Short mmCIF file of C-alpha atoms in Angstrom, two decimals:
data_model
loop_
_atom_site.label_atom_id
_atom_site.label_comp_id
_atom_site.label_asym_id
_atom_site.label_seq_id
_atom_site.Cartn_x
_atom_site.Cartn_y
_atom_site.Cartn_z
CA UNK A 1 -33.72 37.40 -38.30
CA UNK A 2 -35.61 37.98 -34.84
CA UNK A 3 -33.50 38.07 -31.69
CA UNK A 4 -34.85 34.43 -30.66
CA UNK A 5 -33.98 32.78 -33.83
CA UNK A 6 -30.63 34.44 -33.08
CA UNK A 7 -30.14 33.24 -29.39
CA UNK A 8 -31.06 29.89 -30.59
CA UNK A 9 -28.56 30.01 -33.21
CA UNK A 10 -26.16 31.07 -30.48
CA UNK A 11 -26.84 28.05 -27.84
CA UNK A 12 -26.31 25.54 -30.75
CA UNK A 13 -22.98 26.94 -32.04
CA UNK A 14 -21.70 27.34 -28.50
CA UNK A 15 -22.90 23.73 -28.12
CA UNK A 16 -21.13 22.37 -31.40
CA UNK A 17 -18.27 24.74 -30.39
CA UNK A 18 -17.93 22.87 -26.89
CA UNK A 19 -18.16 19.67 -28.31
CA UNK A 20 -15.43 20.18 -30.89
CA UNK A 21 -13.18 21.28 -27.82
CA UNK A 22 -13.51 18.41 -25.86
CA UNK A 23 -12.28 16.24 -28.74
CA UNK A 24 -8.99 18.71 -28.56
CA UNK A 25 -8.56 18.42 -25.23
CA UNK A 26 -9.30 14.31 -25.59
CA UNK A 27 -6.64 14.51 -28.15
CA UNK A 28 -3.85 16.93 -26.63
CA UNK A 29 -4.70 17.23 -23.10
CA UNK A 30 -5.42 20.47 -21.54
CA UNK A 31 -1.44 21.49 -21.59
CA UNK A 32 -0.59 21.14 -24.85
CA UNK A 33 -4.20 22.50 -26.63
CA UNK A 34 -4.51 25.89 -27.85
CA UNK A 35 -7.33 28.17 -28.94
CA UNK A 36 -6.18 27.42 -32.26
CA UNK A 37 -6.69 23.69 -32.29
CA UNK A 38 -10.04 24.51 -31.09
CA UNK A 39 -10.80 27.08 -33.83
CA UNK A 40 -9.40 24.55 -36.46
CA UNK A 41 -11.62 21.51 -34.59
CA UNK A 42 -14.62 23.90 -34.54
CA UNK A 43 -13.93 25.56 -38.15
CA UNK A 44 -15.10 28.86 -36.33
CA UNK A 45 -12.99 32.15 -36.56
CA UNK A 46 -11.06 33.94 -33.84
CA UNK A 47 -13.13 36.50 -33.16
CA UNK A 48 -16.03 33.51 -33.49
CA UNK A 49 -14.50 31.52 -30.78
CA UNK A 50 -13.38 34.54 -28.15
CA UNK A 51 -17.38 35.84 -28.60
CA UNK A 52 -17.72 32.67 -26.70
CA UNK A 53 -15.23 31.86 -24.34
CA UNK A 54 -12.12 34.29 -23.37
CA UNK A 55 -10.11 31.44 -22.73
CA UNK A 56 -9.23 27.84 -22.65
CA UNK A 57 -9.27 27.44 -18.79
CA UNK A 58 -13.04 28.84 -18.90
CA UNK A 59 -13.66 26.33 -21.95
CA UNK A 60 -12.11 23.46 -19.67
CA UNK A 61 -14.00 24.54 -16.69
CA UNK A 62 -17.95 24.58 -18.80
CA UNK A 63 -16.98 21.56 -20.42
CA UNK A 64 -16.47 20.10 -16.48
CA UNK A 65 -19.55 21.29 -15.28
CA UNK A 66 -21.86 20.63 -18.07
CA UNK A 67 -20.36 17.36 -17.92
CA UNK A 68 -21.04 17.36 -14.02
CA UNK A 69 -24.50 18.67 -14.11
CA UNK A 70 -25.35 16.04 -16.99
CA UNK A 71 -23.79 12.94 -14.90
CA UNK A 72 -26.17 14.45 -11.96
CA UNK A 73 -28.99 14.11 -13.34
CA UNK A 74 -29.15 10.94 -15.46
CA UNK A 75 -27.59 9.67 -12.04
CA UNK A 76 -31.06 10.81 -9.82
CA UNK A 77 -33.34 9.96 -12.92
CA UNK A 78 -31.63 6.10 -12.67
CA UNK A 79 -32.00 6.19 -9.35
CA UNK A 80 -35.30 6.90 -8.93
CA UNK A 81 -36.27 4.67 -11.58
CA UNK A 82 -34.49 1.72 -11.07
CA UNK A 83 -32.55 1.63 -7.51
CA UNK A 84 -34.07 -1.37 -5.40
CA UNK A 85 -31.34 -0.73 -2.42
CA UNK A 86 -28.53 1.19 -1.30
CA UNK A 87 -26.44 -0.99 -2.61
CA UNK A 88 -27.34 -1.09 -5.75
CA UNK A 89 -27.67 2.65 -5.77
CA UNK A 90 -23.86 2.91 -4.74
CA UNK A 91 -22.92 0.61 -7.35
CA UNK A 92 -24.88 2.70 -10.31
CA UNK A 93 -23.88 5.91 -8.69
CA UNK A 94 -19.73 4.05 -9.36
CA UNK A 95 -20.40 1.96 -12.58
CA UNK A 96 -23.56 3.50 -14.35
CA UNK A 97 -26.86 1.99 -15.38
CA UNK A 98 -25.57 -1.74 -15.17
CA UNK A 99 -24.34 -1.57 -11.99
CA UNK A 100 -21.55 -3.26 -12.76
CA UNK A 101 -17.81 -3.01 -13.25
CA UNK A 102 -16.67 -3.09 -17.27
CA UNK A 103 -13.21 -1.64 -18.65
CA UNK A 104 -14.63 1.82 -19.81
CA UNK A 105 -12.95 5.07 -18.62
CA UNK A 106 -13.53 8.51 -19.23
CA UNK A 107 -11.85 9.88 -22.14
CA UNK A 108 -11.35 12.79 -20.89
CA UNK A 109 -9.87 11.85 -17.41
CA UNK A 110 -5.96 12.44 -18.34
CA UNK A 111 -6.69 15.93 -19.63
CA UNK A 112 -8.73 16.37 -15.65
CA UNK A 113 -5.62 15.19 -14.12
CA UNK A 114 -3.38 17.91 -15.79
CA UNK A 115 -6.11 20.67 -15.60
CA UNK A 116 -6.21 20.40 -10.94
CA UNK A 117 -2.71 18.93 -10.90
CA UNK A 118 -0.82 21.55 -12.76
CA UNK A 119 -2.90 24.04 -11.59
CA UNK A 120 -2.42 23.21 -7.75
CA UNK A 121 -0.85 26.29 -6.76
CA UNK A 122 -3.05 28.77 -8.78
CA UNK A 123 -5.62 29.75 -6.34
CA UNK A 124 -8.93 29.63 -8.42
CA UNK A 125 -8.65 26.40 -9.93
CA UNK A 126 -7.24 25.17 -6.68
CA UNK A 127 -10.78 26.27 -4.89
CA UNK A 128 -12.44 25.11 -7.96
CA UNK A 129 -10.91 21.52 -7.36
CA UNK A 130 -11.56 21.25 -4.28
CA UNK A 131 -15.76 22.08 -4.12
CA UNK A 132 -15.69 19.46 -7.13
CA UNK A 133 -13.87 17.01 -5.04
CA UNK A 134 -16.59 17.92 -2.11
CA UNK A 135 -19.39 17.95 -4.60
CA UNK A 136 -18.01 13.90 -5.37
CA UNK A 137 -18.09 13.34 -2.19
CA UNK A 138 -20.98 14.17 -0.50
CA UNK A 139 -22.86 11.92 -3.32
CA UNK A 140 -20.92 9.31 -2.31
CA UNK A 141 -20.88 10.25 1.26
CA UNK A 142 -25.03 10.62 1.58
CA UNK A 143 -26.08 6.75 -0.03
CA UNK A 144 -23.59 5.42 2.24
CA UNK A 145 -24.46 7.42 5.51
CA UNK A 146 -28.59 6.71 4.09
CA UNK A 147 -27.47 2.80 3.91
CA UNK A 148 -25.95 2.84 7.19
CA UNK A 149 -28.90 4.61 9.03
CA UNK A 150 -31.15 2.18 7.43
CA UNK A 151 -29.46 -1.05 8.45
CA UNK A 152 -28.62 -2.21 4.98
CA UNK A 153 -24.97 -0.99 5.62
CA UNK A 154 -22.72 -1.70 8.86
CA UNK A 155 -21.97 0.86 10.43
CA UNK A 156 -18.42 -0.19 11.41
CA UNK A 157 -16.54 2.36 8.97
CA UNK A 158 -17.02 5.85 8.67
CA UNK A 159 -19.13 7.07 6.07
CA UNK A 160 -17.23 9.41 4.90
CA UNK A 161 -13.83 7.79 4.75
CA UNK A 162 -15.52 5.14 2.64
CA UNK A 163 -16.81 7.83 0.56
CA UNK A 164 -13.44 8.99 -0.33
CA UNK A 165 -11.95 5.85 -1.12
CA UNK A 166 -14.19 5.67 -3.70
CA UNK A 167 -12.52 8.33 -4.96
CA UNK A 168 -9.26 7.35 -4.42
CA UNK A 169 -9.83 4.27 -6.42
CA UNK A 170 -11.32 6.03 -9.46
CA UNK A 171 -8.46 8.70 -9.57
CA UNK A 172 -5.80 5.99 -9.15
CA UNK A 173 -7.12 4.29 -12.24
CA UNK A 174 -7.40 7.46 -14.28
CA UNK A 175 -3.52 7.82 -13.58
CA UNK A 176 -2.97 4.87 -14.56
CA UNK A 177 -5.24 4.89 -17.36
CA UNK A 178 -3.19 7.84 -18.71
CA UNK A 179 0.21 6.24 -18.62
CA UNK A 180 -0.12 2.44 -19.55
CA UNK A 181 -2.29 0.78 -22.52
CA UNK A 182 -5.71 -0.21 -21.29
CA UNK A 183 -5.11 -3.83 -21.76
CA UNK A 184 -2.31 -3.35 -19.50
CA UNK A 185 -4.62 -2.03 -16.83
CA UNK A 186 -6.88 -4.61 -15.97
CA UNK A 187 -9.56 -1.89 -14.92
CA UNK A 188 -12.92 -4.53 -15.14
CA UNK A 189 -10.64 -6.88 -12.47
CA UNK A 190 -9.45 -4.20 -10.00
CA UNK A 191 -13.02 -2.55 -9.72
CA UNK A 192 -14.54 -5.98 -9.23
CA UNK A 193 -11.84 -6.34 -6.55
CA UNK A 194 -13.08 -3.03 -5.52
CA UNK A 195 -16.70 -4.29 -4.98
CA UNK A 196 -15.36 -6.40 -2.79
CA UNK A 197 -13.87 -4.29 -0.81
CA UNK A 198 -16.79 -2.21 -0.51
CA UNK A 199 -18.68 -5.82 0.31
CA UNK A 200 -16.60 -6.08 3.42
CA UNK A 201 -16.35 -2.14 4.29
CA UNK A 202 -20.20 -2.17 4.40
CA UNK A 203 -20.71 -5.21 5.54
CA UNK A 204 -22.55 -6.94 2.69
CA UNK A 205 -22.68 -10.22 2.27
CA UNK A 206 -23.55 -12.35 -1.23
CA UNK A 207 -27.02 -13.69 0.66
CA UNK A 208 -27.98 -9.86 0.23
CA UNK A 209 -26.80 -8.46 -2.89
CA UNK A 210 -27.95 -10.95 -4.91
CA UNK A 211 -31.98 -9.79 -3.60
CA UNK A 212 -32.94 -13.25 -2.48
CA UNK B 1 44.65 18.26 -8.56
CA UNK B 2 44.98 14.32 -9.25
CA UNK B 3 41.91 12.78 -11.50
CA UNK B 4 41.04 10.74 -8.73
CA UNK B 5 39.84 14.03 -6.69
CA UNK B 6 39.15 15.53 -8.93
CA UNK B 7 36.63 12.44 -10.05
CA UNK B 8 35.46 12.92 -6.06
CA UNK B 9 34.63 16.54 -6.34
CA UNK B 10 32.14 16.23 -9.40
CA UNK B 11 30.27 13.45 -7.82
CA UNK B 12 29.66 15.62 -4.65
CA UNK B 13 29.25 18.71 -7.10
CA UNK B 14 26.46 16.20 -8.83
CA UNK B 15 24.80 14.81 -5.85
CA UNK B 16 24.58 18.62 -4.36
CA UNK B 17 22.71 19.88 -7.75
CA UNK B 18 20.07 16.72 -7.83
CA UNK B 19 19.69 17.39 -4.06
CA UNK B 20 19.08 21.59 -5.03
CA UNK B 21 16.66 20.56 -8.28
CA UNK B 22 14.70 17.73 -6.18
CA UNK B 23 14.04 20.90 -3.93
CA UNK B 24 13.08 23.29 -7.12
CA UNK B 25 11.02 20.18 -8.38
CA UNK B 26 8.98 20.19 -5.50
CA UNK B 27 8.44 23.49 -4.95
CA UNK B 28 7.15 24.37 -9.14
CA UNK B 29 6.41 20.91 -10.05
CA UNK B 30 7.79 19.49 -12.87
CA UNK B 31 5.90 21.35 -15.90
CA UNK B 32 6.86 24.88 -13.89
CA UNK B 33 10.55 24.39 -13.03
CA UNK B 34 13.04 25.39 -15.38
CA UNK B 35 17.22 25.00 -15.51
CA UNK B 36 17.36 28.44 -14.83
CA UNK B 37 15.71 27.85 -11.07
CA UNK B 38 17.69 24.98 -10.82
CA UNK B 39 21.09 26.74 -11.93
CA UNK B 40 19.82 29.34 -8.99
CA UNK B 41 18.90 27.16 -6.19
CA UNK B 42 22.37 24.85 -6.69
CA UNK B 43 24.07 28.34 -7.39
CA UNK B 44 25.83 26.64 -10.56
CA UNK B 45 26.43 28.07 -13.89
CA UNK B 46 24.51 27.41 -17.02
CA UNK B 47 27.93 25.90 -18.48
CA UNK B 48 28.18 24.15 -15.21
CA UNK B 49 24.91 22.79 -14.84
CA UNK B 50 24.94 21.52 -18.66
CA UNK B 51 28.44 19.83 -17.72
CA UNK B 52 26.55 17.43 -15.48
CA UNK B 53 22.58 17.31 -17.09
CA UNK B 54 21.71 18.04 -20.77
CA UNK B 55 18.12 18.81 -20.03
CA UNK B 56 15.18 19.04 -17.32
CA UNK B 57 13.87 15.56 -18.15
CA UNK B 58 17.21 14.04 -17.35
CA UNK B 59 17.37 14.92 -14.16
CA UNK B 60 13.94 14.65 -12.87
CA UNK B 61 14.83 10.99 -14.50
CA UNK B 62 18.20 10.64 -12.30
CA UNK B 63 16.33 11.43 -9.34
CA UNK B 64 13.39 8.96 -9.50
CA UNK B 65 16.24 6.48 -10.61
CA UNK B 66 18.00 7.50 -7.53
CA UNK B 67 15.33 7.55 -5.24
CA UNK B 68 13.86 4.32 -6.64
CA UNK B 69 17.00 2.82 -5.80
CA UNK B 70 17.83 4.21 -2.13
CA UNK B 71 14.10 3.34 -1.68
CA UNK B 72 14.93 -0.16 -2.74
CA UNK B 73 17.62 -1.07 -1.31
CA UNK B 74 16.17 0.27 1.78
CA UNK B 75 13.30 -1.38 1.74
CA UNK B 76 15.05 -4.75 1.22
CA UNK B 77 17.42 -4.23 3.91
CA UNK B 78 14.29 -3.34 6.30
CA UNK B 79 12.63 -6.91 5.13
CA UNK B 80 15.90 -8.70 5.53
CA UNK B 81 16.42 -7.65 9.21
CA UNK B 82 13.12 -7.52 10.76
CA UNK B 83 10.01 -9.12 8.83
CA UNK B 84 8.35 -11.73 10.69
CA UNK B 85 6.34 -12.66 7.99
CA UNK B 86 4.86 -11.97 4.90
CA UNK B 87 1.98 -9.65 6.04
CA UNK B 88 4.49 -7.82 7.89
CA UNK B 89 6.57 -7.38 4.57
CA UNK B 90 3.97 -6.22 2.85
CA UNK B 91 2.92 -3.26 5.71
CA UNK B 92 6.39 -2.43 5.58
CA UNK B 93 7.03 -2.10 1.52
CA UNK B 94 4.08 -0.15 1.78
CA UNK B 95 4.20 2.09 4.82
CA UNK B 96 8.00 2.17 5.36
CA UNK B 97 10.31 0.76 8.72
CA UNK B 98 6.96 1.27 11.12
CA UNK B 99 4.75 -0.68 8.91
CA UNK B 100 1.88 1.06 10.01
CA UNK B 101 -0.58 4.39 7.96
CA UNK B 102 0.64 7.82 9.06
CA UNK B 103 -0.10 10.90 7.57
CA UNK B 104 3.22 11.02 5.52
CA UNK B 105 2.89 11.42 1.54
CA UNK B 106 5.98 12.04 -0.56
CA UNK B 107 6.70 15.49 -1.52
CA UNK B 108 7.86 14.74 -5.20
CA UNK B 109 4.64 13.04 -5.65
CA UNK B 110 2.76 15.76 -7.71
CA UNK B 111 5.56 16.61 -9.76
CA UNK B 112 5.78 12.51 -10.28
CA UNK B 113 2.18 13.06 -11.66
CA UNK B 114 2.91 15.91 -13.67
CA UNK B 115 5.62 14.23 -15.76
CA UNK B 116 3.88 11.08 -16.69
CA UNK B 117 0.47 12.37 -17.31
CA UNK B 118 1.75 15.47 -19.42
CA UNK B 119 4.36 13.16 -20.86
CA UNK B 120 2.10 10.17 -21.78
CA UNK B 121 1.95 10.95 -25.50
CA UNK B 122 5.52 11.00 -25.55
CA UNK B 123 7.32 6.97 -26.46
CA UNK B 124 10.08 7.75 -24.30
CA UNK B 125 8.37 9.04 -21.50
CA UNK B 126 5.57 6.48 -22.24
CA UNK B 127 8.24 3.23 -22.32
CA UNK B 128 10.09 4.94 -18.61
CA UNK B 129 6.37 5.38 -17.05
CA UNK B 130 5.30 1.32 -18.06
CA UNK B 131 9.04 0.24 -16.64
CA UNK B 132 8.79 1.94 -13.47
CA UNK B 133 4.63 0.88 -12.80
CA UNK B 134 5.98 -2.83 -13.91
CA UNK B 135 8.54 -2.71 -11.42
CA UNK B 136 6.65 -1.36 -8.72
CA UNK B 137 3.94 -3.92 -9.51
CA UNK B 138 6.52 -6.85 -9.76
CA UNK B 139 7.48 -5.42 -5.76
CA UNK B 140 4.37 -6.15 -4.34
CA UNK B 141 3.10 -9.07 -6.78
CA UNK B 142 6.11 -11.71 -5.67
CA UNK B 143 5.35 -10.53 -1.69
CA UNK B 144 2.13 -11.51 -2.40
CA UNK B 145 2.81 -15.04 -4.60
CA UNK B 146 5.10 -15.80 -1.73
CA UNK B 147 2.45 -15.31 1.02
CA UNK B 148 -0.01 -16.99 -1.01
CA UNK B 149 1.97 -20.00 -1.52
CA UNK B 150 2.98 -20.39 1.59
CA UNK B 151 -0.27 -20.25 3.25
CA UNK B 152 0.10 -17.14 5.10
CA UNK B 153 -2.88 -15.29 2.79
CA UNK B 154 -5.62 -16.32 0.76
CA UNK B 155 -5.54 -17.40 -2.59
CA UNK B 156 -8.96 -16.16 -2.85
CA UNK B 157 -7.97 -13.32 -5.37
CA UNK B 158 -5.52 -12.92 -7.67
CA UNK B 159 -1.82 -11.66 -6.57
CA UNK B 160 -1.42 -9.26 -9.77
CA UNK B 161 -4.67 -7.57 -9.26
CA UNK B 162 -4.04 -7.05 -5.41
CA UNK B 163 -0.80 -5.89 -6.15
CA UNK B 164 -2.43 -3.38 -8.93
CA UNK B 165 -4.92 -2.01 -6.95
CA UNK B 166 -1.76 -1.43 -3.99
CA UNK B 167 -0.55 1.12 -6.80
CA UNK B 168 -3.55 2.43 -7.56
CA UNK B 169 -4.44 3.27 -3.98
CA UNK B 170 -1.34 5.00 -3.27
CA UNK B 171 -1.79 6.87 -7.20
CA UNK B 172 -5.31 7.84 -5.97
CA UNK B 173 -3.76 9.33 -2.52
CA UNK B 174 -1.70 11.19 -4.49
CA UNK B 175 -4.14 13.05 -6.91
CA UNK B 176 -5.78 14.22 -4.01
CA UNK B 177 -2.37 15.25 -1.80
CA UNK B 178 -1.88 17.87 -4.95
CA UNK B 179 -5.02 18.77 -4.90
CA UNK B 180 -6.31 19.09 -1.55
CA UNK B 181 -4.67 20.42 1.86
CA UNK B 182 -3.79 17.84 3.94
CA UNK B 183 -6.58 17.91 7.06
CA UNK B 184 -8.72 17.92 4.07
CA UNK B 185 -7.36 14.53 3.04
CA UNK B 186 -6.99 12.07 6.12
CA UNK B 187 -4.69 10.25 4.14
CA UNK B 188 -4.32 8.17 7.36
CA UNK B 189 -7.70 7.05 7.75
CA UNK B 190 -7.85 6.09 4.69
CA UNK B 191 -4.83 4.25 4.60
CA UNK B 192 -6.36 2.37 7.82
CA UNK B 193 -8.96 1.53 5.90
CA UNK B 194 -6.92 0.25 2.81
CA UNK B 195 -5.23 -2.24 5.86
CA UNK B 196 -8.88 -3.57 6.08
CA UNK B 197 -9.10 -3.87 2.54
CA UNK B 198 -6.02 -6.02 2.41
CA UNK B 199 -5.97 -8.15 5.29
CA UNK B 200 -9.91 -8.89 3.68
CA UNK B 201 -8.04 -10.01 -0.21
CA UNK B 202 -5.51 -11.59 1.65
CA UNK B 203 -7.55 -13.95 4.35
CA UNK B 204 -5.39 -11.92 7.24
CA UNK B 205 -7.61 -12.07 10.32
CA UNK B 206 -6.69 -9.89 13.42
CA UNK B 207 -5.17 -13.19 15.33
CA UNK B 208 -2.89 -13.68 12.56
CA UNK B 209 -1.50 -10.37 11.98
CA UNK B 210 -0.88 -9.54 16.26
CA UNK B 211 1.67 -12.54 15.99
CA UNK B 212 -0.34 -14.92 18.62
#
């Protein structure tokens, strides 16, 4: 077998490996999954698994950023294809391709909350949580500040207050989306109340999202 | 030593342990503290600690019971004596006696987190997370109805969802409190901006809230 053939072979078990772990950590939650689960998920040997990862926190944390990185760039791509105004950029960047607000959460969202809560007071992760909450942000952050430089967007709020609301809002239903039953949750009729919120924080009126 | 003081000096003995673990909660967070820092900080004995509190779950339970119900009652005797309408109710329920954002979060808040998110596969801890997020929802829902019906707010949107997304808000605040330091947060700020966000669901205009 030549060294590429073996590389390749390497890239797609770590792949399959990675997506058999997220499915644990769906399942458990980071807390309560171990290695094991993920060499029983993966049907891959000890020594298999650790040839790839030395631990479950660095499993957690590729899974996050491949996950990140991925988001990122179907994100631009969208935008660039489809994105007619600010607004509508905002509201892809929030909801995805349709723009719009539907009931769907990420899966994995509970397991997020346990990974940077629990882990508030261990210094790496803490750091690590912290760029990724910047890294949110300044997305969010940069459409708004572009919108409100080009007159789409008031300027009466700050930017970057608005920016983290957004986040707010999207962590406060992934708590709740952990503890109650999604029917429970409403989640489609509190983000549509959220769009209007963002309506009057940005000062957009029906006349002008509607492109008429 | 009569039964009657005796009766006296365990409830003091029991109020000074809750007040000792509420400390060791915040400090570890709920997944990190164990009896053992709790038998330490209240500088009880194991056999004296199990006397009053058969596990770690039970008492973080006794004090969100208790602190739900000081809060409570507080809150109600607040409303009772000095809200001049139902706008003013509301600020208060959710900002406390000033009725105005500050920079204050509670400090049992990420441990709060910690036990319902790692707990959320567990019925009991499931059933006590969908109670206390129903009662806290039924708080700010009937404030709402009320103002709605009497024509103080809007009937625009409905009171449920407003009420959610009050829950969610303060939720979302709290992810990032455990998360983030504090200057990073502007917790006020935002919460100024939440005000907005409100008095806009609610039909609240600035002449109606100043009391002219």
């Amino acid at each position: 077998m030549s060294p590429k053939v073996s590389q390749e072979h390497m890239e797609q078990r770590r792949a399959e490996i990675l997506k058999a772990a997220e499915k644990v950590f769906i399942e458990y939650g980071y807390e309560r999954a171990t290695m094991k689960h993920i060499m029983d998920a993966a049907n891959v040997s000890r020594g298999g698994l650790y040839q790839y990862f030395s631990n479950k926190e660095a499993m957690f944390e590729t899974i996050l950023e491949e996950g990140l990185s991925l988001e990122l760039d179907e994100t631009l791509e969208m935008l660039k294809e489809n994105a007619t105004s600010y607004w509508d950029m905002l509201m892809k960047t929030i909801f995805g391709e349709g723009g719009e607000p539907d009931d769907e959460m990420d899966p994995l969202a509970p397991a997020k909350l346990e990974f940077f809560i629990i882990g508030r007071n261990d210094e790496h992760r803490r750091a690590y949580g912290k760029t990724r909450y910047n890294n949110g942000l300044s997305i969010y952050a940069h459409i708004i500040e572009d919108g409100q430089r080009s007159g789409e967007f008031s300027k009466k709020f700050d930017h970057e207050i608005i920016a983290r609301s957004i986040i707010a809002f999207i962590d406060g239903l992934a708590v709740e989306d952990a503890m109650l039953s999604r029917e429970d949750l409403r989640i489609k009729e509190q983000s549509v109340l959220f769009v209007e919120y963002l309506k009057m924080a940005l000062g957009i009126s029906e006349h002008s999202t509607d492109g008429k």
